[in-house]
Coordinates of C-alpha atoms in Angstrom, one line a residue:
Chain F
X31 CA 0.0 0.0 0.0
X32 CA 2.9 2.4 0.9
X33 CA 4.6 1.3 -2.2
X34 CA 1.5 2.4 -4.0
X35 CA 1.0 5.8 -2.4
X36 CA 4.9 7.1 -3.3
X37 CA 4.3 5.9 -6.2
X38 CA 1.4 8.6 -6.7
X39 CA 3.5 10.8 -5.7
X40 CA 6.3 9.8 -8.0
X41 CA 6.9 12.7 -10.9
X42 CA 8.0 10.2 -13.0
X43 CA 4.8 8.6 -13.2
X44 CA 2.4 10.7 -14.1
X45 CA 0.1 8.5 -15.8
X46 CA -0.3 7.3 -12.1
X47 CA -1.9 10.2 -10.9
X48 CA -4.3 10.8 -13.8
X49 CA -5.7 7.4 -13.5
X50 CA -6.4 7.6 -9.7
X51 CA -7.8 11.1 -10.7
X52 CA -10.3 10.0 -13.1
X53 CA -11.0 7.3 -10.8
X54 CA -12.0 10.2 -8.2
X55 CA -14.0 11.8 -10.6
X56 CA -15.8 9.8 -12.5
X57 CA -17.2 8.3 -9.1
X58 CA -19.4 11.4 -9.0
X59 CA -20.7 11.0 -12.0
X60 CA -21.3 6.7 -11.4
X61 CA -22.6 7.7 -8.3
X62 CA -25.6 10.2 -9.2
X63 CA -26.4 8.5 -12.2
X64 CA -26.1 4.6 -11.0
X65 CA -27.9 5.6 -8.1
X66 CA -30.5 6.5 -10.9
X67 CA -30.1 3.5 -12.6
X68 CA -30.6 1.1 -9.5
X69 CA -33.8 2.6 -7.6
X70 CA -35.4 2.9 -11.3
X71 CA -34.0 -0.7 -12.3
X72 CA -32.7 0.0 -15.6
X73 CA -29.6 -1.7 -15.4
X74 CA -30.0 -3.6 -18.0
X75 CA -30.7 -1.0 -20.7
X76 CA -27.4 0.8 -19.2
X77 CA -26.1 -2.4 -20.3
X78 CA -27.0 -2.3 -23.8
X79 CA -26.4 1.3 -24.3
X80 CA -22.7 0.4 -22.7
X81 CA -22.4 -2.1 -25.5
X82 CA -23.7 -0.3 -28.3
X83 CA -20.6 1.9 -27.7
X84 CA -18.5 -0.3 -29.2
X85 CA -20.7 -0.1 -32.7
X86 CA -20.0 4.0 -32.2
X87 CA -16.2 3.6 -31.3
X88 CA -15.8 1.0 -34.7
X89 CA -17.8 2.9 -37.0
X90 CA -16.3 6.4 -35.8
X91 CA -12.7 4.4 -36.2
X92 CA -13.4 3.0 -39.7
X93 CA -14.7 6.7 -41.0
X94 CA -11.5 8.3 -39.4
X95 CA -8.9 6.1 -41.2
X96 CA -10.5 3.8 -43.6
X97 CA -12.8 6.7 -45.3
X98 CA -10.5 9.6 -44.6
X99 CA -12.3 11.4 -42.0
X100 CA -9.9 12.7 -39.7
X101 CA -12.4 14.9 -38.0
X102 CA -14.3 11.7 -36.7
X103 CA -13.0 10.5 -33.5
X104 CA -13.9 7.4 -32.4
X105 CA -15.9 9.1 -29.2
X106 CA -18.5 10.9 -31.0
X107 CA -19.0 7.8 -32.8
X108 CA -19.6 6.2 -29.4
X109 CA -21.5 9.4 -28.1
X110 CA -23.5 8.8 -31.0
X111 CA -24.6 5.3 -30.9
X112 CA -25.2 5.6 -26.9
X113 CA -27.4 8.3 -27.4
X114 CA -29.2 6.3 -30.3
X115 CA -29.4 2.8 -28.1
X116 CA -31.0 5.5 -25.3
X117 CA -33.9 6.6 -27.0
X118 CA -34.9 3.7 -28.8
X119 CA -34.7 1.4 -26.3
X120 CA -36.5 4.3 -23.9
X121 CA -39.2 4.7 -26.4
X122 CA -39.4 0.8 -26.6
X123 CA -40.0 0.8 -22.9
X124 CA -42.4 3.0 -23.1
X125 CA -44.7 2.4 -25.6
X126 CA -44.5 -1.0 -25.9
X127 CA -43.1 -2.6 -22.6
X128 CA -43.3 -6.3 -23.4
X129 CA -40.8 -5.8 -26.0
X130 CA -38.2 -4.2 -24.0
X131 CA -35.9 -7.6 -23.6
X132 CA -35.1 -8.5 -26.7
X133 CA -34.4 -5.0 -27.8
X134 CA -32.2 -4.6 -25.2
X135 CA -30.8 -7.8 -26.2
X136 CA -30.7 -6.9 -29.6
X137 CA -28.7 -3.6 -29.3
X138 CA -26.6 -5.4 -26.7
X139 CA -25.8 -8.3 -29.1
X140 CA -25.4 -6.3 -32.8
X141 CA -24.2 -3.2 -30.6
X142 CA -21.2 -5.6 -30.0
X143 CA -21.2 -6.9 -33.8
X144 CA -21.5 -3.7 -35.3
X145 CA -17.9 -3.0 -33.7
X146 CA -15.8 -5.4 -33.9
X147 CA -16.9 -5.3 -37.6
X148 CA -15.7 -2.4 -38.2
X149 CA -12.4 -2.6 -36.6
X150 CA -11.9 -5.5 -38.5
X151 CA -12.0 -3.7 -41.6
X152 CA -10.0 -0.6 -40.1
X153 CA -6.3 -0.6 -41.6
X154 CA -3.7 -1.2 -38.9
X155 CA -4.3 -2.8 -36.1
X156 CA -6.7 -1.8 -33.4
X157 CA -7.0 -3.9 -30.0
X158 CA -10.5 -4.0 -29.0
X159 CA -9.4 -5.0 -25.5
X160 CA -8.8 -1.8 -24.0
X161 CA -12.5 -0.4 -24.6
X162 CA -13.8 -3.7 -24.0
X163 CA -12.3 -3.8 -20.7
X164 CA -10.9 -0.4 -20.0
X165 CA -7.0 1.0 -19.6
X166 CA -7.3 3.3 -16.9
X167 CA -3.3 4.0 -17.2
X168 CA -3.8 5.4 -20.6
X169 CA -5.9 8.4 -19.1
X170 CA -4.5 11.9 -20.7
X171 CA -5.0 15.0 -19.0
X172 CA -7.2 16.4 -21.8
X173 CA -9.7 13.0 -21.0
X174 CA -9.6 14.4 -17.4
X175 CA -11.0 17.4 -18.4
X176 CA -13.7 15.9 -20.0
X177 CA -14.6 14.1 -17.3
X178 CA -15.0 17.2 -15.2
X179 CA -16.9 18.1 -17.3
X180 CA -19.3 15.5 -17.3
X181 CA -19.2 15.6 -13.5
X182 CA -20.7 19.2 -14.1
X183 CA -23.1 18.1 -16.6
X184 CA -24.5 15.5 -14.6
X185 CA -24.3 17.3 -10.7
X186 CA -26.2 20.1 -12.9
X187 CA -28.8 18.3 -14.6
X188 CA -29.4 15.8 -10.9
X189 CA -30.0 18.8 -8.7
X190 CA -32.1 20.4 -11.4
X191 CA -34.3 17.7 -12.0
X192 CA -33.9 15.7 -8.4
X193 CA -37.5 16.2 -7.5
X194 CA -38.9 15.7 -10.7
X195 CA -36.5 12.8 -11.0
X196 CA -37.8 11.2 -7.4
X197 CA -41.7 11.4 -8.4
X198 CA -40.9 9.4 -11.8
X199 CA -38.8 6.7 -10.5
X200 CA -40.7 6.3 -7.0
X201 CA -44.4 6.7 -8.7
X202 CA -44.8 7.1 -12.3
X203 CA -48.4 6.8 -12.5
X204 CA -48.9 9.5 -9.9
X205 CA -46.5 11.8 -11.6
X206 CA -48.1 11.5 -15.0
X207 CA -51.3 12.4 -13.3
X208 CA -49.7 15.3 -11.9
X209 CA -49.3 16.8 -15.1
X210 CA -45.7 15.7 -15.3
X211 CA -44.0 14.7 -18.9
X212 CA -43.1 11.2 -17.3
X213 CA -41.8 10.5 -21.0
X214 CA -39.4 13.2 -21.3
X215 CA -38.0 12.9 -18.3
X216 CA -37.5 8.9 -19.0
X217 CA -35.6 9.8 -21.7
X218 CA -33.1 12.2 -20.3
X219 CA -32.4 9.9 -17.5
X220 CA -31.4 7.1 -20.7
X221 CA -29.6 9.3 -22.2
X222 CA -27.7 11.1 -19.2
X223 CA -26.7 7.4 -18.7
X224 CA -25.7 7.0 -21.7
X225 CA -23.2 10.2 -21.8
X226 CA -21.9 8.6 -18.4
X227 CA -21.3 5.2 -19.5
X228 CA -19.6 6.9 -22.9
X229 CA -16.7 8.9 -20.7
X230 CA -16.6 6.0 -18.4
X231 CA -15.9 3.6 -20.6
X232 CA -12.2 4.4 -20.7
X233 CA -12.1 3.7 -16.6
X234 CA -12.9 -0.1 -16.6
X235 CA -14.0 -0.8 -20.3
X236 CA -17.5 -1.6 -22.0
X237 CA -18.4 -5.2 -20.5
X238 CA -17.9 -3.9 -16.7
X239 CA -19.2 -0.1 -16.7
X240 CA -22.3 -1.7 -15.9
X241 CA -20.8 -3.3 -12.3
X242 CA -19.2 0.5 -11.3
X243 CA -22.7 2.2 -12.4
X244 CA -24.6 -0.6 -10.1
X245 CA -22.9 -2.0 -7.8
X246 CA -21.7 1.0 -5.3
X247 CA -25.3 2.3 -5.8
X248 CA -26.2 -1.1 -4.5
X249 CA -24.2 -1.6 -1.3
X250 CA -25.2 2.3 -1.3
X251 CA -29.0 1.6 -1.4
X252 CA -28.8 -1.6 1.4
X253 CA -28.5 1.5 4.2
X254 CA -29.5 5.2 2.5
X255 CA -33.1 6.5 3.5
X256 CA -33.4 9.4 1.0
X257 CA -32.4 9.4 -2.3
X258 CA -29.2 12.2 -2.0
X259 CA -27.7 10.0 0.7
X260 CA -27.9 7.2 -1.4
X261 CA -26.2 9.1 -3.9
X262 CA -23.3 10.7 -1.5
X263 CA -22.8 7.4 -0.5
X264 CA -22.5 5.6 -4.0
X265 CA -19.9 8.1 -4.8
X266 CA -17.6 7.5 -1.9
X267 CA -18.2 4.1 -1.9
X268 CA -17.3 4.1 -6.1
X269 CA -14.0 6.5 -4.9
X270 CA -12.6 3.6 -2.4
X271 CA -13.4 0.8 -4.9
X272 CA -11.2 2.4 -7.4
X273 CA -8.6 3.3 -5.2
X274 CA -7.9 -0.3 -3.9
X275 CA -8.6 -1.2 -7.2
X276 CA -5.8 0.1 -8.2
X277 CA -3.7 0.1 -5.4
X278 CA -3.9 -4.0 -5.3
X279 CA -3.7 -3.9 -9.5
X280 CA 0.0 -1.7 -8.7
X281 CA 1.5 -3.7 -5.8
X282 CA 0.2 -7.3 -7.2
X283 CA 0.9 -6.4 -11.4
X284 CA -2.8 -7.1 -12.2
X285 CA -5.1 -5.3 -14.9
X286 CA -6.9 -2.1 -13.2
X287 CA -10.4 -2.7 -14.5
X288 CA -11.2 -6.2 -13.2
X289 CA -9.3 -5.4 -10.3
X290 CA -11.4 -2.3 -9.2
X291 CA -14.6 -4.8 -10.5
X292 CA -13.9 -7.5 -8.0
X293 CA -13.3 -5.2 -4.9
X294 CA -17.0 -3.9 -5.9
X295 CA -18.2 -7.2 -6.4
X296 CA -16.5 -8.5 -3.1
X297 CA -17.9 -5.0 -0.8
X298 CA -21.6 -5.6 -2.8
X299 CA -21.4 -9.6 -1.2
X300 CA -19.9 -8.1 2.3
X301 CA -22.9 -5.3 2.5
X302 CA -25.4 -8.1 1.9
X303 CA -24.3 -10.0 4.6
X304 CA -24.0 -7.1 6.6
X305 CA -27.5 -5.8 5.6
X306 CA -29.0 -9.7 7.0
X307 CA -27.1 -9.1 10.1
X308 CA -28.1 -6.2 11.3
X309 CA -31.9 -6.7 10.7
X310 CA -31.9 -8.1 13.8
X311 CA -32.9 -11.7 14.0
X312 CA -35.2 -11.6 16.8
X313 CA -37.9 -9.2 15.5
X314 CA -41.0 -10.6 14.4
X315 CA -41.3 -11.3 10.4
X316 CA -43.2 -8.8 8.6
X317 CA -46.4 -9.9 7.7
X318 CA -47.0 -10.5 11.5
X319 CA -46.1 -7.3 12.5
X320 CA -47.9 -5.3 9.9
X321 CA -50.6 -3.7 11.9
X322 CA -52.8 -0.3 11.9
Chain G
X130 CA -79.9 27.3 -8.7
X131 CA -79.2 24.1 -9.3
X132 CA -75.1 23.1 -9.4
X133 CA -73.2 21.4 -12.3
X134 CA -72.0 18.2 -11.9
X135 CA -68.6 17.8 -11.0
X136 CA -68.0 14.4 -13.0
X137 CA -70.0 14.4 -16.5
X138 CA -69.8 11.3 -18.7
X139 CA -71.6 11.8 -21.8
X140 CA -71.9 8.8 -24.4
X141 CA -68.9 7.5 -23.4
X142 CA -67.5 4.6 -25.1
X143 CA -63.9 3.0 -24.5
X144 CA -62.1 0.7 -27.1
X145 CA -58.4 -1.3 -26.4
X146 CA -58.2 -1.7 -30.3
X147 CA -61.4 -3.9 -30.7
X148 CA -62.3 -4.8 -27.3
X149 CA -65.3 -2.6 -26.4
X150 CA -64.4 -1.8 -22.3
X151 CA -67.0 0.7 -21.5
X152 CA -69.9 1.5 -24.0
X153 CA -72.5 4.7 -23.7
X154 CA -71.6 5.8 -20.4
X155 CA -73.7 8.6 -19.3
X156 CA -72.8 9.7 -15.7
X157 CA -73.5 12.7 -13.5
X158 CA -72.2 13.1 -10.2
X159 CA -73.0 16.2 -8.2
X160 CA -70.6 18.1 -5.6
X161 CA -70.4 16.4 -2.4
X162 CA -71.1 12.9 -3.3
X163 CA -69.2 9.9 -1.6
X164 CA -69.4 7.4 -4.8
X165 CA -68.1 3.5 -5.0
X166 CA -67.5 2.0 -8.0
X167 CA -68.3 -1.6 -7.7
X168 CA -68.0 -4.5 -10.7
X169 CA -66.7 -7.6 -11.0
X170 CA -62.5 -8.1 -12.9
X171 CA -62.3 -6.8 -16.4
X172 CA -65.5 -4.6 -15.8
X173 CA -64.2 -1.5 -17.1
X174 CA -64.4 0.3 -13.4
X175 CA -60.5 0.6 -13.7
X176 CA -60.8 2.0 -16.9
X177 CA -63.8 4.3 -16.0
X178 CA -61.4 5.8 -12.9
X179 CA -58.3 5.9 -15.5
X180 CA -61.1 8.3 -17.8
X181 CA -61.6 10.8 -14.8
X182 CA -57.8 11.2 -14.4
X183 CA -56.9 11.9 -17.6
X184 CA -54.7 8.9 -18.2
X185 CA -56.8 7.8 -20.8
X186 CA -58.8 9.8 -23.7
X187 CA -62.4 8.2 -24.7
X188 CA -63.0 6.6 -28.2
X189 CA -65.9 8.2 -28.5
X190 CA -67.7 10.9 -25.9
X191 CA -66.8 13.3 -23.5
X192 CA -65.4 13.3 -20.2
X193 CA -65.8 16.6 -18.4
X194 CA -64.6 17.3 -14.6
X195 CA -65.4 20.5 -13.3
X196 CA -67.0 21.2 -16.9
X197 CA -63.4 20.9 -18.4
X198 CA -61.2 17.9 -19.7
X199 CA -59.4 16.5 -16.9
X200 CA -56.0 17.4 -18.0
X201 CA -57.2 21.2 -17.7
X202 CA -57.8 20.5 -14.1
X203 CA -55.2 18.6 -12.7
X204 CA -54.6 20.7 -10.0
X205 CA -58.5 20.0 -8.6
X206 CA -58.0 15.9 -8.5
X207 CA -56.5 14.1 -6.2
X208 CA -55.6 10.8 -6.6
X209 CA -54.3 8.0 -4.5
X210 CA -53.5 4.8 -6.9
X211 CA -52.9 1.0 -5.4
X212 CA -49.8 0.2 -3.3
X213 CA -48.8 -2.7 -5.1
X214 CA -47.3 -1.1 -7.7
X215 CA -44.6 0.7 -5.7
X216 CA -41.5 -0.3 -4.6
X217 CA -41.8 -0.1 -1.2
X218 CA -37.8 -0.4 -1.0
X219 CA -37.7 3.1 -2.2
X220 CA -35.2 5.1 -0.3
X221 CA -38.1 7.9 0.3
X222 CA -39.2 9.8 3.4
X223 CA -43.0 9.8 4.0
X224 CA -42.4 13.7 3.9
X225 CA -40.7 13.2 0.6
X226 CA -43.8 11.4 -0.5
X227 CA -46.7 13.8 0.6
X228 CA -44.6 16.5 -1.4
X229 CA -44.5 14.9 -4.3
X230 CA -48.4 16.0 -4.6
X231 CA -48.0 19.6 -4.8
X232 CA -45.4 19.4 -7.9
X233 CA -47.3 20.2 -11.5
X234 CA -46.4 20.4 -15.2
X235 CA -45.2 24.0 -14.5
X236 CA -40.9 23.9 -14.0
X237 CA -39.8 23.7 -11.1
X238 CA -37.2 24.7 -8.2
X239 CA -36.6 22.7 -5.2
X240 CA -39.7 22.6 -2.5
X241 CA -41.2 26.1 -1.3
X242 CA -41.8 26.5 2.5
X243 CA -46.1 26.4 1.1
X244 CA -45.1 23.3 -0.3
X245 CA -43.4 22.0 3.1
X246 CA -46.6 23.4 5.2
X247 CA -48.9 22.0 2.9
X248 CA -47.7 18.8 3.3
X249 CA -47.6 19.1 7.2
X250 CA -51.1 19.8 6.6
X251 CA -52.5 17.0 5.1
X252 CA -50.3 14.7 7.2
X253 CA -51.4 16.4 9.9
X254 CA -54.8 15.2 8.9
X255 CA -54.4 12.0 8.5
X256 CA -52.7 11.6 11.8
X257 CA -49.1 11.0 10.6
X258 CA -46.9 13.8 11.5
X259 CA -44.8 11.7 14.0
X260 CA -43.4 9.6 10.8
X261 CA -43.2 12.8 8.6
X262 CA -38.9 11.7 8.5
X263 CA -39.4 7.6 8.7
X264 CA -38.9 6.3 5.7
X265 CA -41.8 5.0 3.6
X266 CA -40.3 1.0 3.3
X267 CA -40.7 0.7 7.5
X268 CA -44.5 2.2 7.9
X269 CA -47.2 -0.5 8.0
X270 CA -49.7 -1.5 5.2
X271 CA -52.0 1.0 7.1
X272 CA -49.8 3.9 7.1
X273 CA -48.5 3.9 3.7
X274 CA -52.2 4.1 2.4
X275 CA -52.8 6.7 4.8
X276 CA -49.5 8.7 3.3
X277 CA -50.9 8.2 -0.1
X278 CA -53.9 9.6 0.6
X279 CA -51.9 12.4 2.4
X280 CA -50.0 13.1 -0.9
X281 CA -53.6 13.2 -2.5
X282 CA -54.7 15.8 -0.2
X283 CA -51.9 18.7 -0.2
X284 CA -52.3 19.8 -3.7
X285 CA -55.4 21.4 -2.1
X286 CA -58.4 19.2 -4.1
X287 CA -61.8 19.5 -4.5
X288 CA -62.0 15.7 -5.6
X289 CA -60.3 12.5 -4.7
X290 CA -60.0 9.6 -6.5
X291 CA -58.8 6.4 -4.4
X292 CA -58.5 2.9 -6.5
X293 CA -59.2 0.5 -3.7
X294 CA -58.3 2.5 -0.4
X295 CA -58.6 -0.6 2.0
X296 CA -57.1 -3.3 -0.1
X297 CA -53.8 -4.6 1.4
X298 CA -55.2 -3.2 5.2
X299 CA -56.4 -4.8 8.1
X300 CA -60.0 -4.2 9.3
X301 CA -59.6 -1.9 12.2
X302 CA -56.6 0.3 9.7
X303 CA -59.4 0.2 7.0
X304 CA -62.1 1.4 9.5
X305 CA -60.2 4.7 10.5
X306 CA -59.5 5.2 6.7
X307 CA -63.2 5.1 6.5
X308 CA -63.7 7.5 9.2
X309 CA -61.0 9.7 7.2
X310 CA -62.7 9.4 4.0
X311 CA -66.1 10.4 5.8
X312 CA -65.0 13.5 7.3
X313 CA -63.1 14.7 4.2
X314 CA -66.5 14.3 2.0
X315 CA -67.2 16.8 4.1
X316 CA -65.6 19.2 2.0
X317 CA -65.0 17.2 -1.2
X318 CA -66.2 14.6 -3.7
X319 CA -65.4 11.1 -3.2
X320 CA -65.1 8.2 -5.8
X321 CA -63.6 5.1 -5.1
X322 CA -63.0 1.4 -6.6
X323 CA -63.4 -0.8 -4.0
X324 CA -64.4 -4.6 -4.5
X325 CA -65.9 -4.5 -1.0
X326 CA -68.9 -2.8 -1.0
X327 CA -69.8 -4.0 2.6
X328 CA -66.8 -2.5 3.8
X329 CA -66.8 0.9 2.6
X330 CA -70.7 1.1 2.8
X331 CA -71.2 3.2 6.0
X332 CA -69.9 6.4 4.2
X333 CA -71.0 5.6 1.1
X334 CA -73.9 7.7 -0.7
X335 CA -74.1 6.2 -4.3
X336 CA -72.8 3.2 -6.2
X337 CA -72.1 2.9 -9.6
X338 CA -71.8 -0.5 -10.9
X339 CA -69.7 -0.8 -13.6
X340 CA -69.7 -3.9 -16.3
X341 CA -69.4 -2.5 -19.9
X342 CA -72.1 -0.3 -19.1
X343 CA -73.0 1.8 -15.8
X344 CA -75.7 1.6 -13.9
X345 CA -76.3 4.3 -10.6
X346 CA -78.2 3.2 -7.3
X347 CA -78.4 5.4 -4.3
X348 CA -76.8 3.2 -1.8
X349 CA -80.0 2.8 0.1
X350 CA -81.8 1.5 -3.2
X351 CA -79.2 -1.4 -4.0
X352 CA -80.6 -4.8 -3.7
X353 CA -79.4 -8.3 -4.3
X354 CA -81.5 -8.6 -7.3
X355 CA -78.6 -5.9 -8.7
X356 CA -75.8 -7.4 -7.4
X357 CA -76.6 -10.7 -9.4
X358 CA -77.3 -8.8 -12.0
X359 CA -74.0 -6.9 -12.3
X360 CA -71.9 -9.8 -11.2
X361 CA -73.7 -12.1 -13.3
X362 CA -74.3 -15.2 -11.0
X363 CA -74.5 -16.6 -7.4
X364 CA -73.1 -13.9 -5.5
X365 CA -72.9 -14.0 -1.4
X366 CA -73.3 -10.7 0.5
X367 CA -71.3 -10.5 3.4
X368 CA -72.9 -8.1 5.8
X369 CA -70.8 -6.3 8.4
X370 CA -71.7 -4.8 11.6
X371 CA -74.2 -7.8 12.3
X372 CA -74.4 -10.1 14.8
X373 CA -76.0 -13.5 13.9
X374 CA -77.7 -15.4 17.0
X375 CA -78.4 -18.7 16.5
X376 CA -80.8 -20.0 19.0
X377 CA -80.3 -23.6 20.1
X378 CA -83.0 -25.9 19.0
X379 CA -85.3 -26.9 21.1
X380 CA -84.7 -30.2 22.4

């Protein structure tokens, strides 16, 4: 752990630093929005849209060297395709709810296809690996900045919209008789998701920007009573699992992303059992206790 | 003089694609009327509610509250939908709750200090300002229906709608709700959908029985001979408040 920490402050290794950065601050933006994503159970659409990303990155890849376009970088290819996989899937969900799986399968799925497609047919070689599962350590300072950025975004458009936001998720009925435009704001909430997952993907990759958007929300969610606590707490729980993430990757040689996934994974299984505990075995169940 | 109705169906008819739910509906219910809507599953009395809130438009006819569409006056409805379909998990305070019946299509900041006292108000009301900062997930059955009708109440309304208010209760809960709903008719219309017309019947004044079509009885004018009718077959009335004594037979 030492070894790790004078290492941060090593000048040498600066790429250090910017990864336990982005780490930092992308775990305001996974916080907020996963907490989001958990009470309003639409992890698995964040799924989808996190691997229709890949279509965005390839085709935005292919136009930029195969067709010429330097302009076209590969991220508002994947800005592009998340925002697409948002809405359709959104408007999928709801106007026609009993068809929500298998598009969500089906962007998930040709998402994926889409991609790797077009890298294959990209001249030179590109390694899918690192958007697949992330390279923290190649952070750049300008990728920092957009992450801040982001963070704004996303702090902005939370606090803007946080009690609009609670009536839709907790009671959507109720809020569309209300008068409120339970559609629109639906759809925002996709499609902020899908700008986070985009600028996340670079921290642990496609396949597990699902577990960081979830899972500290989830330990988060066994002990928050109000939404905001929920969300402070997703983000400081997000902040440690990166750091010993990559504090263990650095002193034991391991790959970041999975690293920082399993010290989620393990704190989700610890809170569980935690969560059992403390409801304390000797109260009467539920159903029996459920009186005036 | 004599008052317009505050609910006015007029030749209403209801289609999901070609299944006819409701068909000619003409209904008029005045201003301080305490209403049940009875039927048996699949009648169309879910529908019928869903008409007066707006959430769904009429294939044919009108639907006027207050002499306007309801989705002019959304602000004059309150509504208090079944439990089940929330996630009682929710990490929500039951103040949280209450407030989120004073928000409107209008943009909005965070919560006003009106807002805040409204919604002290109307839990006041209902008897639940001890648990304004519990959260929702650890009230009982009893409570949380009594919060919802709490979060109908503080947008200020001059009719509540309540889709099976003692569903999911115990009897002696659903008995104060009763008392609740009694005392607030005193300022207000009243419809519910409850399937247990026995239950709700001490405050009731009119029941509409709903199956395809509508038919109105003052509560004191409904017989069995209706009942059978509208559930089409052997029906058993349960009657509450009675006390059957059997006298041994005679040896």
């Amino acid at each position: 752990m030492l070894e790790f920490l004078g290492a941060l402050g090593n000048a040498d290794l600066p790429f250090l630093r910017y990864a336990f950065l982005a780490g930092l601050l992308s775990s305001v933006a996974f916080g907020i929005v996963g907490s989001y994503v958990v009470v309003r159970r639409i992890s698995y659409i964040a799924g989808a849209i996190s691997h229709s990303v890949l279509g965005g990155i390839g085709l935005g890849l292919y136009l930029q060297v195969a067709a010429g376009w330097g302009w076209c970088h590969p991220i508002y290819g994947a800005v592009a395709a998340a925002l697409v996989a948002a809405v359709a899937i959104g408007l999928v969900s709801l106007h026609a709810r009993q068809r929500e799986d298998t598009v969500i399968g089906a962007f998930w799925a040709v998402g994926m296809a889409v991609g790797l497609l077009f890298l294959a047919r990209t001249p030179g070689y590109i390694d899918p690996m690192s958007y697949l599962f992330g390279n923290i350590l190649l952070i750049s300072r300008s990728d920092l900045w957009l992450v801040l950025a982001l963070d704004v975004l996303v702090v902005a458009i939370a606090l803007a919209f946080y009690n609009r936001f609670l009536a839709v998720c907790f009671d959507e009925e109720f809020a569309r008789v209300r008068g409120l435009r339970v559609e629109l704001y639906f759809l925002l909430l996709l499609c902020l998701t899908a700008l986070t997952v985009v600028l996340l993907v670079r921290v642990v990759g496609i396949v597990m920007v699902i577990a960081l958007l979830t899972l500290p929300a989830a330990v988060a969610g066994l002990f928050a009573r109000r939404l905001w606590q929920m969300m402070l707490a997703a983000m400081l729980l997000c902040m440690l699992f990166v750091a010993v993430g990559l504090a263990l990757s650095y002193t034991r040689d391991l790959p970041s992303g999975p690293t920082i996934i399993l010290v989620a994974g393990a704190a989700y299984l610890l809170a569980l059992l935690l969560a059992r505990l403390l409801r304390r075995p000797g109260r009467a169940p539920r159903a029996i206790a459920d009186g005036r | 003089m004599v008052q317009a109705p505050v609910i006015a169906l007029k030749h209403v008819t209801f289609a999901y694609e070609d299944l006819v739910v409701l068909e000619e509906v003409n209904l008029a219910i005045p201003a301080g009327d305490l209403v049940c809507l009875v039927g048996p599953n699949g009648s169309g009395k879910t529908t019928l509610l869903r008409l007066l809130l707006g959430l769904l438009r009429p294939t044919r006819g009108e639907v006027r509250i207050f002499g306007k569409p309801p989705d002019r006056v959304r602000s004059r409805i309150g509504y208090m939908p079944q439990q089940a379909d929330l996630d009682r998990r929710f990490p929500v305070t039951v103040l949280e709750v209450v407030l989120m019946g004073r928000l409107d299509s209008r943009l909005h900041g965070p919560y006003t200090a009106g807002d805040r006292r409204a919604a002290m108000a109307a839990l006041g009301e209902l008897e639940l300002t001890d648990l304004a900062r519990r959260p929702f997930a650890s009230l009982s059955g009893g409570q949380r229906q009594r919060v919802l009708i709490a979060r109908a109440l503080c947008g200020g309304p001059e009719l509540l709608l309540l889709d099976e208010p003692t569903a999911n209760v115990d009897a002696l809960a659903g008995e104060r709700l009763i008392e609740i709903l009694g005392r607030l008719n005193q300022r207000m219309t009243i419809v519910l959908v409850s399937h247990d017309l026995g239950f709700v019947s001490p405050v009731v004044k009119t029941v509409v029985c709903v199956n395809r079509c509508v038919v109105v009885h003052p509560l004191g004018e409904l017989t069995e001979a209706h009942l059978r009718e509208l559930y089409g077959g052997r029906i058993c009335l349960v009657e509450h408040d009675r006390v059957v004594v059997r006298e041994p037979a005679d040896a």
